[in-house]
Coordinates of N, CA, C and O in Angstrom, one line a residue:
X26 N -128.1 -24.3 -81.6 CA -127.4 -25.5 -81.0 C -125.9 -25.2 -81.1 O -125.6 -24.7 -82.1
X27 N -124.8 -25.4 -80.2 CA -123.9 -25.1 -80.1 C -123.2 -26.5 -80.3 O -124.0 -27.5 -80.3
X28 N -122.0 -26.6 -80.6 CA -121.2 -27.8 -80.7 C -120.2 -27.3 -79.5 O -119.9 -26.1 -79.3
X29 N -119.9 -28.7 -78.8 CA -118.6 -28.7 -77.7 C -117.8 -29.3 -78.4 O -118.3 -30.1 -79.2
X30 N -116.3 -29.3 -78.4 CA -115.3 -29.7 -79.4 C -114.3 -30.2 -77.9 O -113.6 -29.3 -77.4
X31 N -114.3 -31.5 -77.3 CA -113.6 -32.0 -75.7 C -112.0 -31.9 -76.6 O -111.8 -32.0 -77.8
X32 N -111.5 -31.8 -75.8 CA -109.7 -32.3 -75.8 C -109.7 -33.2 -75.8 O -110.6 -33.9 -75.4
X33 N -108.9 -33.5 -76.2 CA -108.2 -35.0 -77.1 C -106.8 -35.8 -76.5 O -106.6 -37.0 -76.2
X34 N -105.9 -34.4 -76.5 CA -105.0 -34.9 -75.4 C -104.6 -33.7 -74.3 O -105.2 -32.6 -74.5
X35 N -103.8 -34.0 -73.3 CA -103.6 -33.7 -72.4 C -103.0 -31.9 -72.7 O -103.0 -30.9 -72.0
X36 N -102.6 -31.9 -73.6 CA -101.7 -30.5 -74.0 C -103.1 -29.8 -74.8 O -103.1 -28.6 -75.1
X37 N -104.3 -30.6 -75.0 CA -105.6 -30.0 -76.1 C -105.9 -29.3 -74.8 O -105.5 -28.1 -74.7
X38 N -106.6 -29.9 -73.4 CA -106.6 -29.8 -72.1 C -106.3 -28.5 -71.7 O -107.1 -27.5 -71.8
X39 N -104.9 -28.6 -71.1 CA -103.9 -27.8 -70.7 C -104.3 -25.9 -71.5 O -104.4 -24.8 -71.0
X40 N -104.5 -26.5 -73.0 CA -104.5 -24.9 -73.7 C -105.8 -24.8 -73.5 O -106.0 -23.7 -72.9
X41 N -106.9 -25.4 -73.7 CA -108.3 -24.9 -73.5 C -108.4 -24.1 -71.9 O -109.1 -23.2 -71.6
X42 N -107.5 -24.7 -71.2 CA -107.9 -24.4 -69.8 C -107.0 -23.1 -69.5 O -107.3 -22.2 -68.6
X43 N -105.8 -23.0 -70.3 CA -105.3 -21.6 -70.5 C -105.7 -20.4 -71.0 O -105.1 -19.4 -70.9
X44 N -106.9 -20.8 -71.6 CA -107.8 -19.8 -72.4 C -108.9 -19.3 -71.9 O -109.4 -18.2 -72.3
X45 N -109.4 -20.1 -70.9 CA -110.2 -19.5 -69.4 C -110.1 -18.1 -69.2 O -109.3 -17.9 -68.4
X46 N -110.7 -16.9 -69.7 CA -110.8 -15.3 -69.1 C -110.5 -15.3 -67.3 O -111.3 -15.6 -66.5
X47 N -109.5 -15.0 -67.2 CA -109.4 -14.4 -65.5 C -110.6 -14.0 -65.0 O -110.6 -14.4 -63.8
X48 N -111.7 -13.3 -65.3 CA -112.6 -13.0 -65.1 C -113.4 -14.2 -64.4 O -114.0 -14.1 -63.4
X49 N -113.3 -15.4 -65.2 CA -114.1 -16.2 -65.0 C -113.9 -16.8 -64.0 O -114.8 -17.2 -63.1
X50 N -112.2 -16.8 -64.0 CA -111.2 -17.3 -62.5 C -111.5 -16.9 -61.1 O -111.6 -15.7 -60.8
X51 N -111.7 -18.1 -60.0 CA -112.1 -17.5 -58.9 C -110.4 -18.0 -58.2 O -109.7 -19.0 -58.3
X52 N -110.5 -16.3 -57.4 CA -109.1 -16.6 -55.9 C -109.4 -16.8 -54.9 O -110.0 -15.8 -54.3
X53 N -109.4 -17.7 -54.3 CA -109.5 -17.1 -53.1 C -108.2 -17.6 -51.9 O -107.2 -18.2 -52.1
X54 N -108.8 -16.9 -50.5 CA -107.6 -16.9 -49.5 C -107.3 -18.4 -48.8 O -106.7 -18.5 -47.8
X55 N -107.8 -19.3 -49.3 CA -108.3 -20.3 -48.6 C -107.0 -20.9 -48.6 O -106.6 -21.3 -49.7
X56 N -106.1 -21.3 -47.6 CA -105.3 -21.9 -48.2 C -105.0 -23.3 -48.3 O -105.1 -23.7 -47.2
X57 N -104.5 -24.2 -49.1 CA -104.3 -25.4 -49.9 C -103.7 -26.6 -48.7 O -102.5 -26.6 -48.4
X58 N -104.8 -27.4 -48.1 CA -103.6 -28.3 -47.6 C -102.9 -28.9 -47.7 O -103.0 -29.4 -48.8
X59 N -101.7 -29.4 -46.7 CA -100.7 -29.4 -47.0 C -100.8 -31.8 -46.4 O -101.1 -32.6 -45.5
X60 N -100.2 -31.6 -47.6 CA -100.6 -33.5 -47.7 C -99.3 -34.2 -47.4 O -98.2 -34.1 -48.0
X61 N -99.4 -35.0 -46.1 CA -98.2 -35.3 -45.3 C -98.4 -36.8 -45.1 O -99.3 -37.2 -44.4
X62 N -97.6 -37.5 -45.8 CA -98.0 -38.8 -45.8 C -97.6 -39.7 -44.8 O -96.3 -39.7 -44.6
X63 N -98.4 -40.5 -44.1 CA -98.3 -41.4 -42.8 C -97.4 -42.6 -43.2 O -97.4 -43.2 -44.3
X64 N -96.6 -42.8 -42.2 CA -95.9 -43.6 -42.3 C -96.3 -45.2 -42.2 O -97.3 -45.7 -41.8
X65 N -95.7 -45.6 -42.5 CA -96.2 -47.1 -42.9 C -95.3 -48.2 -42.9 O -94.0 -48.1 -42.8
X66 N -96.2 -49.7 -43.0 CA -95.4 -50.8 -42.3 C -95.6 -51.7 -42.8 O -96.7 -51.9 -43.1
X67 N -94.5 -53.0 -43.2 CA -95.0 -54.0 -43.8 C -95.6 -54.9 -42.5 O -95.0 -55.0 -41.5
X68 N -96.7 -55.6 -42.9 CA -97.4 -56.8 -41.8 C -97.4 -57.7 -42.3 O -97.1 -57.9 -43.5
X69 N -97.7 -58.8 -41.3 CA -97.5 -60.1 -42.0 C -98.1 -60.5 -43.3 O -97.6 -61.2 -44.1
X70 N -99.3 -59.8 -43.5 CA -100.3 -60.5 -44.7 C -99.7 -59.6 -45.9 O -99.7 -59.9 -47.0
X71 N -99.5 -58.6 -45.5 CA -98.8 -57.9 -46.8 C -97.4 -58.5 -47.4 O -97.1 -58.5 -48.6
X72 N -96.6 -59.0 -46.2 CA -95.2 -59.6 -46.6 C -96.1 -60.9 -47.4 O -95.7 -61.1 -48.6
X73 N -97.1 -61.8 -46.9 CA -96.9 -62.8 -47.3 C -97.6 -62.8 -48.7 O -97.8 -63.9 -49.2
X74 N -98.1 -61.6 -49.2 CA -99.0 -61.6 -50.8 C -97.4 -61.7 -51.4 O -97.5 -62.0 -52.5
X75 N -96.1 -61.6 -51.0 CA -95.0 -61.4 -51.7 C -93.9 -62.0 -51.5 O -92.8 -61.6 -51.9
X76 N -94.2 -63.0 -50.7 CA -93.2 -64.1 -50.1 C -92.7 -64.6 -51.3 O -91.5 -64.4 -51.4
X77 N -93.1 -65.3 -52.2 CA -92.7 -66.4 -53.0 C -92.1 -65.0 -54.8 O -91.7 -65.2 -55.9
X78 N -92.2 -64.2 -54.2 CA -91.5 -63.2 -55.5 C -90.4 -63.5 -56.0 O -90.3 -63.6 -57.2
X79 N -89.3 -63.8 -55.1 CA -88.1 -64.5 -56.2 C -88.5 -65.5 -57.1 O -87.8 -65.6 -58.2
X80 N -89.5 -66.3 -56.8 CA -89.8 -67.4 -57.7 C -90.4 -67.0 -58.7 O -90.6 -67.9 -59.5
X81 N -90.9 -65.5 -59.0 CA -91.1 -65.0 -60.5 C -90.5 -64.2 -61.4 O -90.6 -63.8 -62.5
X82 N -89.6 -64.0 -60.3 CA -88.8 -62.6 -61.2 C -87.3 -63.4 -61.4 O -86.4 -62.9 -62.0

């Protein structure tokens, strides 16, 4: 029976996954797209979830 020992925090993570054998690592040529964010607009129902905002802040 084997015990798994998970990460704990984000840096436990980070080194477990730096410890990966290249071997095991796959490359390939594929390449990564490229994330281009759409422009956007305030509409009426969105202005009006935030109409009354000065009166909380």
């Amino acid at each position: 029976m084997s015990t798994t020992i998970e990460a704990e925090t984000i840096d436990e993570l980070i080194a477990d996954c730096a410890d990966i054998p290249s071997s095991l690592r796959v490359e390939t040529d594929v390449p990564r797209p490229v994330l281009v964010a759409l422009p956007w607009s305030v509409d009426d129902a969105c202005h009006a979830q935030v109409a009354d905002l000065d009166l909380y802040v």
